[in-house]
Amino acid sequence: MFEIRLFDPQAAPRAEWEALHAFRRLRLEEETPGEPLYPDADFEADVRREWPLWENRRLMAWRDGVILGNCGHSFRRAGSPEFEHHSAYIDIWAAC
């Protein structure tokens, strides 16, 4: 069994960030062996960034404190320019 939870980059405790870094290191080594790793601090800053036009959400599959997979989606921020035109669209990505 596993649990799916929303990852809140603004409120996530250090243990969740460490689990996310471990997961991404594993995935990157599988996908691009031997390539340089994006520094943790830079990755965290990117994930925490608030975009003026888009909202981002990330869901994590957890078991015993370990991330098994994650998926994310982005959608146009309500009230942003041309919101009505873009409101029907969503960008989705996943990794496991």
PDB file of C-alpha atoms in Angstrom:
ATOM      1  CA  MET A   1       0.000   0.000   0.000  1.00  0.00           C
ATOM      2  CA  PHE A   2       1.014   3.600  -0.494  1.00  0.00           C
ATOM      3  CA  GLU A   3      -0.331   7.062   0.224  1.00  0.00           C
ATOM      4  CA  ILE A   4      -0.794   9.919  -2.262  1.00  0.00           C
ATOM      5  CA  ARG A   5      -0.233  13.399  -0.792  1.00  0.00           C
ATOM      6  CA  LEU A   6       0.007  16.911  -2.159  1.00  0.00           C
ATOM      7  CA  PHE A   7       3.540  18.276  -1.765  1.00  0.00           C
ATOM      8  CA  ASP A   8       3.511  21.870  -0.555  1.00  0.00           C
ATOM      9  CA  PRO A   9       6.954  23.329  -1.304  1.00  0.00           C
ATOM     10  CA  GLN A  10       6.314  26.356   0.919  1.00  0.00           C
ATOM     11  CA  ALA A  11       5.479  24.260   4.005  1.00  0.00           C
ATOM     12  CA  ALA A  12       7.231  20.927   3.397  1.00  0.00           C
ATOM     13  CA  PRO A  13       9.379  19.757   6.309  1.00  0.00           C
ATOM     14  CA  ARG A  14      13.070  19.053   5.691  1.00  0.00           C
ATOM     15  CA  ALA A  15      12.434  15.267   5.765  1.00  0.00           C
ATOM     16  CA  GLU A  16      10.083  15.560   2.761  1.00  0.00           C
ATOM     17  CA  TRP A  17      12.616  17.632   0.832  1.00  0.00           C
ATOM     18  CA  GLU A  18      15.314  15.049   1.575  1.00  0.00           C
ATOM     19  CA  ALA A  19      13.017  12.269   0.344  1.00  0.00           C
ATOM     20  CA  LEU A  20      12.322  14.268  -2.821  1.00  0.00           C
ATOM     21  CA  HIS A  21      16.041  14.821  -3.432  1.00  0.00           C
ATOM     22  CA  ALA A  22      16.723  11.096  -2.950  1.00  0.00           C
ATOM     23  CA  PHE A  23      13.934  10.263  -5.417  1.00  0.00           C
ATOM     24  CA  ARG A  24      15.131  12.724  -8.055  1.00  0.00           C
ATOM     25  CA  ARG A  25      18.757  11.552  -7.729  1.00  0.00           C
ATOM     26  CA  LEU A  26      17.634   7.974  -8.299  1.00  0.00           C
ATOM     27  CA  ARG A  27      15.478   8.945 -11.295  1.00  0.00           C
ATOM     28  CA  LEU A  28      18.189  11.121 -12.847  1.00  0.00           C
ATOM     29  CA  GLU A  29      20.789   8.379 -12.508  1.00  0.00           C
ATOM     30  CA  GLU A  30      18.393   5.970 -14.242  1.00  0.00           C
ATOM     31  CA  GLU A  31      17.552   8.419 -17.038  1.00  0.00           C
ATOM     32  CA  THR A  32      20.921  10.109 -17.591  1.00  0.00           C
ATOM     33  CA  PRO A  33      23.686   8.069 -15.915  1.00  0.00           C
ATOM     34  CA  GLY A  34      26.814  10.015 -15.052  1.00  0.00           C
ATOM     35  CA  GLU A  35      25.343  13.436 -15.827  1.00  0.00           C
ATOM     36  CA  PRO A  36      25.917  16.241 -13.304  1.00  0.00           C
ATOM     37  CA  LEU A  37      23.188  16.630 -10.700  1.00  0.00           C
ATOM     38  CA  TYR A  38      21.328  19.927 -10.374  1.00  0.00           C
ATOM     39  CA  PRO A  39      22.220  21.235  -6.872  1.00  0.00           C
ATOM     40  CA  ASP A  40      19.586  20.647  -4.175  1.00  0.00           C
ATOM     41  CA  ALA A  41      19.387  24.329  -3.225  1.00  0.00           C
ATOM     42  CA  ASP A  42      18.784  25.378  -6.845  1.00  0.00           C
ATOM     43  CA  PHE A  43      16.139  22.678  -7.315  1.00  0.00           C
ATOM     44  CA  GLU A  44      14.354  23.757  -4.123  1.00  0.00           C
ATOM     45  CA  ALA A  45      14.396  27.405  -5.187  1.00  0.00           C
ATOM     46  CA  ASP A  46      12.869  26.473  -8.554  1.00  0.00           C
ATOM     47  CA  VAL A  47      10.137  24.343  -6.984  1.00  0.00           C
ATOM     48  CA  ARG A  48       9.299  27.053  -4.430  1.00  0.00           C
ATOM     49  CA  ARG A  49       9.125  29.805  -7.047  1.00  0.00           C
ATOM     50  CA  GLU A  50       5.728  31.470  -7.377  1.00  0.00           C
ATOM     51  CA  TRP A  51       4.973  32.099 -11.062  1.00  0.00           C
ATOM     52  CA  PRO A  52       2.770  35.084 -11.924  1.00  0.00           C
ATOM     53  CA  LEU A  53       0.841  33.310 -14.701  1.00  0.00           C
ATOM     54  CA  TRP A  54       0.823  29.647 -13.596  1.00  0.00           C
ATOM     55  CA  GLU A  55       0.065  27.629 -10.474  1.00  0.00           C
ATOM     56  CA  ASN A  56       1.959  24.378  -9.993  1.00  0.00           C
ATOM     57  CA  ARG A  57       0.925  21.338  -7.948  1.00  0.00           C
ATOM     58  CA  ARG A  58       2.918  18.188  -7.204  1.00  0.00           C
ATOM     59  CA  LEU A  59       1.488  14.911  -5.868  1.00  0.00           C
ATOM     60  CA  MET A  60       3.743  12.274  -4.283  1.00  0.00           C
ATOM     61  CA  ALA A  61       3.196   8.566  -3.766  1.00  0.00           C
ATOM     62  CA  TRP A  62       4.724   7.641  -0.372  1.00  0.00           C
ATOM     63  CA  ARG A  63       5.476   4.393   1.437  1.00  0.00           C
ATOM     64  CA  ASP A  64       7.340   4.304   4.744  1.00  0.00           C
ATOM     65  CA  GLY A  65       8.838   7.773   4.244  1.00  0.00           C
ATOM     66  CA  VAL A  66      10.092   7.001   0.717  1.00  0.00           C
ATOM     67  CA  ILE A  67       8.741   8.559  -2.477  1.00  0.00           C
ATOM     68  CA  LEU A  68       7.666   5.916  -4.996  1.00  0.00           C
ATOM     69  CA  GLY A  69       6.554   8.325  -7.715  1.00  0.00           C
ATOM     70  CA  ASN A  70       5.285  11.811  -8.346  1.00  0.00           C
ATOM     71  CA  CYS A  71       3.184  13.710 -10.804  1.00  0.00           C
ATOM     72  CA  GLY A  72       2.574  17.361 -11.262  1.00  0.00           C
ATOM     73  CA  HIS A  73       0.281  19.691 -13.050  1.00  0.00           C
ATOM     74  CA  SER A  74       0.289  23.374 -13.906  1.00  0.00           C
ATOM     75  CA  PHE A  75      -2.642  25.565 -14.783  1.00  0.00           C
ATOM     76  CA  ARG A  76      -3.266  29.227 -15.458  1.00  0.00           C
ATOM     77  CA  ARG A  77      -3.490  31.362 -12.314  1.00  0.00           C
ATOM     78  CA  ALA A  78      -6.958  32.831 -11.768  1.00  0.00           C
ATOM     79  CA  GLY A  79      -6.978  36.563 -12.424  1.00  0.00           C
ATOM     80  CA  SER A  80      -3.865  36.482 -14.605  1.00  0.00           C
ATOM     81  CA  PRO A  81      -3.898  38.069 -18.081  1.00  0.00           C
ATOM     82  CA  GLU A  82      -5.864  35.976 -20.607  1.00  0.00           C
ATOM     83  CA  PHE A  83      -6.982  33.592 -17.844  1.00  0.00           C
ATOM     84  CA  GLU A  84     -10.253  32.824 -19.638  1.00  0.00           C
ATOM     85  CA  HIS A  85      -8.439  31.807 -22.830  1.00  0.00           C
ATOM     86  CA  HIS A  86      -6.026  29.467 -20.978  1.00  0.00           C
ATOM     87  CA  SER A  87      -8.345  28.191 -18.226  1.00  0.00           C
ATOM     88  CA  ALA A  88      -9.325  25.058 -20.167  1.00  0.00           C
ATOM     89  CA  TYR A  89      -5.728  23.807 -20.376  1.00  0.00           C
ATOM     90  CA  ILE A  90      -3.515  21.928 -17.948  1.00  0.00           C
ATOM     91  CA  ASP A  91       0.072  20.668 -18.275  1.00  0.00           C
ATOM     92  CA  ILE A  92       0.754  17.284 -16.643  1.00  0.00           C
ATOM     93  CA  TRP A  93       3.975  15.311 -16.018  1.00  0.00           C
ATOM     94  CA  ALA A  94       4.855  12.213 -13.981  1.00  0.00           C
ATOM     95  CA  ALA A  95       7.728   9.981 -12.835  1.00  0.00           C
ATOM     96  CA  CYS A  96       7.863   6.679 -10.991  1.00  0.00           C
TER      97      CYS A  96
END
